[in-house]
Amino acid sequence: MTHYLDFEKPLAEIEGKAEELRAMAQGNEDMDIEDEAKALDRKASALLQDLYKKLSPWRKCQVARHPNRPHCKDYIDALFTEYTPLAGDRNFADDHAVMGGLARFNDMPVVVIGHEKGNDTQSRIERNFGMARPEGYRKAIRLMEMADKFGLPVVSLVDTPGAYPGKGAEERGQSEAIARSTEKCLQIGVPLVSVIIGEGGSGGAVAFATANRLAMLEHSVYSVISPEGCASILWKDAEKMREAAEALRLTAQDLFKLGVADRVIPEPLGGAHRDGEATIQLVGKTIAGMLEDLSGKSGKDLVDARRTKFLGLGSKGLAA
Amino acid sequence: MNWITNYVRPRINSIFSRREIPENLWSKCDGCGTMLFHREISDNLNVCTNCGHHMHITPRDRFLSLFDGGVFNEVEVPEPLADPLHFRDQKRYPDRMKTAQKGTGEKEAMLVATGEIGRTPIVAAAQDFSFMGGSMGMYVGNAIVAAAEEAVRLGRPLVLFSAAGGARMQEGILSLMQMPRTTVAVQMLKEANLPYIVVLTHPTTGGVTASYAMLGDVQIAEPNALICFAGPRVIEQTIREKLPEGFQRAEYLLDHGMLDRVIDRREMRKELITVCRMLMKMPPPTWGDLPAPGPDEANMPQTKG
C-alpha cells in the first residue's frame, strides 16, 4: 500500500478513484471504464509532477523521512556484492542503528558504513529508527581504521534523525563518540565518499558525512537541527516547523549552493519512494563517479584535500 | 604581527555604555540564594562565597584573572560572512547579533588571546555564554582555527574554555560544519605535539561537546557544569523516565570516565600552569607574585624541550 504524505492527499484521492474504478470493472466484463481510468491516471501524473516540481523545504523533510524510501540496507543489497557485516565496538555492544562491513562495489573491495532506519515496526525498533548510540559511532571508527590500514575506500550512507538522546548513550559518551568519528573521517588516508540518502540529522550525520565528496539525493535534507526542534526553540512553537525548515536552508539544492554538497542526485518523479530501484541505481552511479574522482590520489593528498574543503566552507553565502 | 597590531583599542562607546554603575549592587546566588555584594562576587571569580556555586564569567574577566598581571594580547579572528542564510525567525539574525553585541560589549561569542600564566606562555580561547548562549557559528569556528594556528606558530599549548548551548541555528548547516572545521584545528595541534587542554564550563552541550570540547589531551571541568550532547529535557521527553540526581553534571561525567578532572575555578589557574608546564617539559613553576611580563615578552615564541 502506498503511504501518502499529507500534501499528497489530492493525489491519493485521484489514484484511489482510478483503482476503485478498475476494481469495479474487474468483476464486470461489460463495463468499459478504461478510458475514464486512463484519464484519471493522466490527471494523477500531472498532479504528481506539479506537486514535486517545487517542493517546499518542509515537504522535502517529509519526503526525506518517507517510510517507503529506500534505506541503507536496500542500497547495500543492490549496489554491493559479498557484503560482510562486521559488528561491535569491542567495548560494550553492537549498535544495530549502524550497518557496516566489508563489501565489493563494482568488484572493488570497500568498507561501507551507514545508518539504517528499518522498514517495519519490528525492524524499526531493532534499528532504533536510525538513531545511533556511542557504540554505533565507535563501530564506524573501527571500520574506518581498518579501511585506512588496508587501503580500502570508505562509502558512507547517511540517513538518521540524529544521534540517540538517551540516558545510557549520554553516560557512555555520545558526544565523545561523535567527535572521534568526525575526527577519524578527517584522518583516514583513503577516499571517503558519502551520500545523504534521506535525513542528515545534525552531529549524528556529521560523524559519517565528513567526506572528500558528499552527494545528496534531490529530496534529502541535512541540517544542524530538526525543523521541529528549531521551531520550538526559536519560535517557541513546534508547529512552526514549516517556517523553520524554510529558514534553515536544509535542502540539497541550498547545500549545493553553499558548497557543502558536491553533487545533487535527481530522484525519480514523485520521490525516491515511488521508484526505489531507479533511485538506488542513480546513487550507485554517483558513488562510482565520486570514487573515480579520487582514485590515484595519495593518502596525504586525500587528508589535505578534506581539510582544505572543510576549512574553506562558509566562504559563500546564499543570495537574499 | 606584534603586540601593537594585536592590541585592540577599546571602543569609546563601549566604555561609556558598559561601565555604568550597576543598577543593583547585590545579586542572588542561583545555588543557595544568598545575597552577594558585586565586589565580593567578582573578587571570587563569580563563585559564590557561601556555597561555592560557579556562576557565569565572561571571557574577558576570566582572562584578566588567568593571565599573569591580567596582561594578554587578543588574537585577531578572521571575520566570517555576516548572516549567510538571511536567517529570520521572529527576529532577524543581524538584529539578534546587535542585541547580543550591545548586551555584552563583545563582538562575538569567543575571545582568543596570547599571554603567560605563571610565566608559561599559552594561547587561550574562551567562549562567552552570555553572547547568544555561546553558540558555535562561523566566527567561533574561525576563532578556534585562529587559536590553533597561533599556538602552532608560537609553539604553545592551547587552553580552551567551552561554554555553549550548541551550534548557532541561525547559521544553519554552516554552523554544523564548524564541527569538522574545529576538529581540523585540534588536529593541527596534535600534529605539532602541542597540548590541547579543554576546560568545560557550565553549560557545554550539543555540537560543541560533540566536537572540539571532547577532543582535549586533558579534559577538565568546573564543578557542577552541565556537559552533554542531548540536554536532560530532551532525554526526559524521549525516554519518559526521571533522570538520576546529578545526571550530566561534571562529577557524574568524571565518575563515568568522560573527564580527567573537576577543578574549582579558583584553583584553575594553578591547575593549568601545573599541567601545561609538565606537558611542555618546563621546570616546575615558581609560585607567588611574579612581576607581570612585558607585552613583548608575552609573545616570544616558545620552543619545546
Short mmCIF file of N, CA and C in Angstrom, two decimals, chain B residues 140-225:
data_model
loop_
_atom_site.label_atom_id
_atom_site.label_comp_id
_atom_site.label_asym_id
_atom_site.label_seq_id
_atom_site.Cartn_x
_atom_site.Cartn_y
_atom_site.Cartn_z
N VAL B 140 32.98 31.54 15.80
CA VAL B 140 33.59 30.68 16.82
C VAL B 140 34.53 29.67 16.15
N GLY B 141 34.07 29.12 15.01
CA GLY B 141 34.92 28.20 14.26
C GLY B 141 36.22 28.88 13.83
N ASN B 142 36.09 30.06 13.26
CA ASN B 142 37.28 30.82 12.85
C ASN B 142 38.18 31.11 14.04
N ALA B 143 37.56 31.40 15.19
CA ALA B 143 38.34 31.73 16.39
C ALA B 143 39.17 30.53 16.83
N ILE B 144 38.57 29.35 16.77
CA ILE B 144 39.30 28.15 17.21
C ILE B 144 40.42 27.81 16.22
N VAL B 145 40.11 27.97 14.93
CA VAL B 145 41.16 27.74 13.93
C VAL B 145 42.30 28.75 14.13
N ALA B 146 41.94 30.01 14.34
CA ALA B 146 42.96 31.04 14.56
C ALA B 146 43.78 30.74 15.82
N ALA B 147 43.10 30.28 16.88
CA ALA B 147 43.79 29.97 18.13
C ALA B 147 44.78 28.82 17.92
N ALA B 148 44.34 27.80 17.18
CA ALA B 148 45.22 26.65 16.94
C ALA B 148 46.41 27.07 16.08
N GLU B 149 46.15 27.88 15.06
CA GLU B 149 47.24 28.33 14.19
C GLU B 149 48.25 29.16 14.97
N GLU B 150 47.73 30.02 15.85
CA GLU B 150 48.61 30.85 16.66
C GLU B 150 49.43 29.97 17.62
N ALA B 151 48.80 28.98 18.20
CA ALA B 151 49.50 28.08 19.11
C ALA B 151 50.61 27.33 18.37
N VAL B 152 50.31 26.89 17.16
CA VAL B 152 51.31 26.17 16.38
C VAL B 152 52.45 27.11 15.99
N ARG B 153 52.08 28.33 15.59
CA ARG B 153 53.09 29.30 15.18
C ARG B 153 54.03 29.63 16.32
N LEU B 154 53.47 29.78 17.52
CA LEU B 154 54.27 30.17 18.67
C LEU B 154 54.80 28.96 19.46
N GLY B 155 54.36 27.77 19.09
CA GLY B 155 54.78 26.57 19.82
C GLY B 155 54.29 26.56 21.25
N ARG B 156 53.02 26.87 21.45
CA ARG B 156 52.47 26.94 22.79
C ARG B 156 51.27 26.00 22.95
N PRO B 157 50.94 25.68 24.20
CA PRO B 157 49.71 24.92 24.42
C PRO B 157 48.49 25.81 24.16
N LEU B 158 47.38 25.16 23.81
CA LEU B 158 46.11 25.88 23.70
C LEU B 158 45.20 25.45 24.84
N VAL B 159 44.73 26.43 25.59
CA VAL B 159 43.76 26.16 26.65
C VAL B 159 42.43 26.73 26.20
N LEU B 160 41.42 25.87 26.13
CA LEU B 160 40.13 26.33 25.62
C LEU B 160 39.05 26.16 26.70
N PHE B 161 38.34 27.25 26.98
CA PHE B 161 37.23 27.22 27.93
C PHE B 161 35.93 27.16 27.12
N SER B 162 35.22 26.06 27.24
CA SER B 162 34.00 25.93 26.45
C SER B 162 32.79 26.33 27.28
N ALA B 163 31.80 26.89 26.63
CA ALA B 163 30.51 27.22 27.26
C ALA B 163 29.55 27.54 26.14
N ALA B 164 28.63 26.64 25.87
CA ALA B 164 27.71 26.89 24.76
C ALA B 164 26.52 25.97 24.81
N GLY B 165 25.41 26.49 24.29
CA GLY B 165 24.22 25.67 24.15
C GLY B 165 24.34 24.73 22.95
N GLY B 166 25.30 25.00 22.08
CA GLY B 166 25.47 24.16 20.90
C GLY B 166 25.77 25.00 19.68
N ALA B 167 25.34 24.50 18.54
CA ALA B 167 25.60 25.20 17.28
C ALA B 167 24.61 26.36 17.12
N ARG B 168 25.00 27.36 16.35
CA ARG B 168 24.13 28.52 16.16
C ARG B 168 23.16 28.25 15.01
N MET B 169 21.90 28.01 15.39
CA MET B 169 20.89 27.64 14.39
C MET B 169 20.76 28.66 13.27
N GLN B 170 20.99 29.93 13.60
CA GLN B 170 20.82 30.99 12.60
C GLN B 170 21.82 30.88 11.45
N GLU B 171 22.85 30.06 11.62
CA GLU B 171 23.79 29.88 10.52
C GLU B 171 23.61 28.51 9.88
N GLY B 172 22.54 27.82 10.27
CA GLY B 172 22.16 26.57 9.62
C GLY B 172 23.29 25.59 9.48
N ILE B 173 23.39 25.02 8.30
CA ILE B 173 24.38 23.97 8.04
C ILE B 173 25.80 24.50 8.25
N LEU B 174 26.00 25.80 8.02
CA LEU B 174 27.36 26.33 8.16
C LEU B 174 27.81 26.29 9.62
N SER B 175 26.87 26.36 10.55
CA SER B 175 27.27 26.21 11.95
C SER B 175 27.60 24.75 12.23
N LEU B 176 26.83 23.85 11.64
CA LEU B 176 27.12 22.41 11.82
C LEU B 176 28.51 22.07 11.27
N MET B 177 28.88 22.74 10.19
CA MET B 177 30.18 22.47 9.56
C MET B 177 31.36 22.93 10.43
N GLN B 178 31.04 23.64 11.50
CA GLN B 178 32.12 24.01 12.43
C GLN B 178 32.58 22.79 13.23
N MET B 179 31.77 21.74 13.25
CA MET B 179 32.23 20.52 13.93
C MET B 179 33.47 19.95 13.24
N PRO B 180 33.41 19.65 11.92
CA PRO B 180 34.65 19.22 11.26
C PRO B 180 35.73 20.31 11.24
N ARG B 181 35.33 21.56 11.06
CA ARG B 181 36.35 22.62 10.97
C ARG B 181 37.16 22.72 12.25
N THR B 182 36.49 22.70 13.39
CA THR B 182 37.23 22.83 14.65
C THR B 182 38.03 21.56 14.94
N THR B 183 37.53 20.43 14.41
CA THR B 183 38.27 19.19 14.58
C THR B 183 39.60 19.27 13.82
N VAL B 184 39.57 19.90 12.64
CA VAL B 184 40.81 20.12 11.89
C VAL B 184 41.78 20.96 12.75
N ALA B 185 41.24 21.97 13.42
CA ALA B 185 42.08 22.82 14.27
C ALA B 185 42.76 21.99 15.36
N VAL B 186 42.00 21.09 15.98
CA VAL B 186 42.57 20.23 17.03
C VAL B 186 43.68 19.34 16.44
N GLN B 187 43.44 18.88 15.21
CA GLN B 187 44.45 18.03 14.57
C GLN B 187 45.75 18.78 14.32
N MET B 188 45.65 20.07 14.01
CA MET B 188 46.87 20.87 13.79
C MET B 188 47.73 20.85 15.05
N LEU B 189 47.06 20.99 16.19
CA LEU B 189 47.79 20.99 17.47
C LEU B 189 48.42 19.63 17.73
N LYS B 190 47.65 18.59 17.45
CA LYS B 190 48.15 17.23 17.68
C LYS B 190 49.38 16.97 16.86
N GLU B 191 49.32 17.37 15.57
CA GLU B 191 50.45 17.11 14.69
C GLU B 191 51.68 17.88 15.12
N ALA B 192 51.47 19.03 15.76
CA ALA B 192 52.61 19.81 16.25
C ALA B 192 53.02 19.35 17.66
N ASN B 193 52.40 18.28 18.15
CA ASN B 193 52.67 17.79 19.51
C ASN B 193 52.51 18.86 20.58
N LEU B 194 51.50 19.67 20.41
CA LEU B 194 51.25 20.71 21.41
C LEU B 194 50.04 20.34 22.25
N PRO B 195 50.10 20.59 23.55
CA PRO B 195 48.97 20.23 24.42
C PRO B 195 47.72 21.04 24.07
N TYR B 196 46.61 20.33 24.09
CA TYR B 196 45.32 20.97 23.91
C TYR B 196 44.50 20.64 25.16
N ILE B 197 44.26 21.65 25.96
CA ILE B 197 43.57 21.43 27.22
C ILE B 197 42.20 22.07 27.18
N VAL B 198 41.18 21.28 27.46
CA VAL B 198 39.82 21.81 27.42
C VAL B 198 39.32 21.96 28.84
N VAL B 199 38.79 23.13 29.13
CA VAL B 199 38.12 23.35 30.41
C VAL B 199 36.63 23.51 30.08
N LEU B 200 35.85 22.53 30.48
CA LEU B 200 34.41 22.58 30.18
C LEU B 200 33.71 23.32 31.29
N THR B 201 32.99 24.38 30.92
CA THR B 201 32.28 25.14 31.93
C THR B 201 30.78 25.05 31.65
N HIS B 202 30.02 25.48 32.60
CA HIS B 202 28.57 25.35 32.52
C HIS B 202 27.95 26.33 31.53
N PRO B 203 27.11 25.93 30.63
CA PRO B 203 26.90 24.56 30.17
C PRO B 203 27.68 24.33 28.88
N THR B 204 28.05 23.10 28.62
CA THR B 204 28.67 22.76 27.33
C THR B 204 27.84 21.62 26.74
N THR B 205 27.10 21.93 25.68
CA THR B 205 26.17 20.92 25.16
C THR B 205 26.16 20.89 23.64
N GLY B 206 25.49 19.88 23.10
CA GLY B 206 25.24 19.78 21.66
C GLY B 206 26.49 19.61 20.83
N GLY B 207 26.47 20.24 19.67
CA GLY B 207 27.56 20.09 18.71
C GLY B 207 28.91 20.56 19.21
N VAL B 208 28.91 21.40 20.22
CA VAL B 208 30.18 21.85 20.79
C VAL B 208 30.83 20.70 21.57
N THR B 209 30.03 20.03 22.39
CA THR B 209 30.55 18.88 23.12
C THR B 209 30.97 17.79 22.13
N ALA B 210 30.18 17.64 21.06
CA ALA B 210 30.46 16.58 20.11
C ALA B 210 31.53 16.95 19.09
N SER B 211 32.34 17.96 19.39
CA SER B 211 33.49 18.24 18.52
C SER B 211 34.67 18.68 19.39
N TYR B 212 35.10 19.93 19.26
CA TYR B 212 36.36 20.31 19.91
C TYR B 212 36.37 20.18 21.43
N ALA B 213 35.20 20.27 22.08
CA ALA B 213 35.21 20.26 23.54
C ALA B 213 35.47 18.87 24.13
N MET B 214 35.42 17.84 23.32
CA MET B 214 35.68 16.49 23.85
C MET B 214 36.98 15.90 23.31
N LEU B 215 37.77 16.72 22.62
CA LEU B 215 38.95 16.16 21.97
C LEU B 215 40.26 16.60 22.63
N GLY B 216 40.18 17.09 23.85
CA GLY B 216 41.38 17.58 24.52
C GLY B 216 42.32 16.47 24.96
N ASP B 217 43.60 16.81 25.10
CA ASP B 217 44.54 15.86 25.70
C ASP B 217 44.19 15.69 27.17
N VAL B 218 43.83 16.80 27.79
CA VAL B 218 43.39 16.76 29.18
C VAL B 218 42.03 17.44 29.23
N GLN B 219 41.07 16.76 29.85
CA GLN B 219 39.71 17.27 29.93
C GLN B 219 39.41 17.65 31.38
N ILE B 220 39.27 18.95 31.61
CA ILE B 220 38.98 19.43 32.96
C ILE B 220 37.59 20.08 32.93
N ALA B 221 36.86 19.98 34.02
CA ALA B 221 35.57 20.67 34.07
C ALA B 221 35.45 21.45 35.35
N GLU B 222 34.62 22.50 35.32
CA GLU B 222 34.30 23.22 36.54
C GLU B 222 33.20 22.46 37.29
N PRO B 223 33.17 22.60 38.62
CA PRO B 223 32.19 21.83 39.40
C PRO B 223 30.76 22.07 38.94
N ASN B 224 30.00 21.00 38.92
CA ASN B 224 28.57 21.03 38.63
C ASN B 224 28.20 21.53 37.23
N ALA B 225 29.18 21.64 36.35
CA ALA B 225 28.87 22.11 34.99
C ALA B 225 28.05 21.05 34.27
#
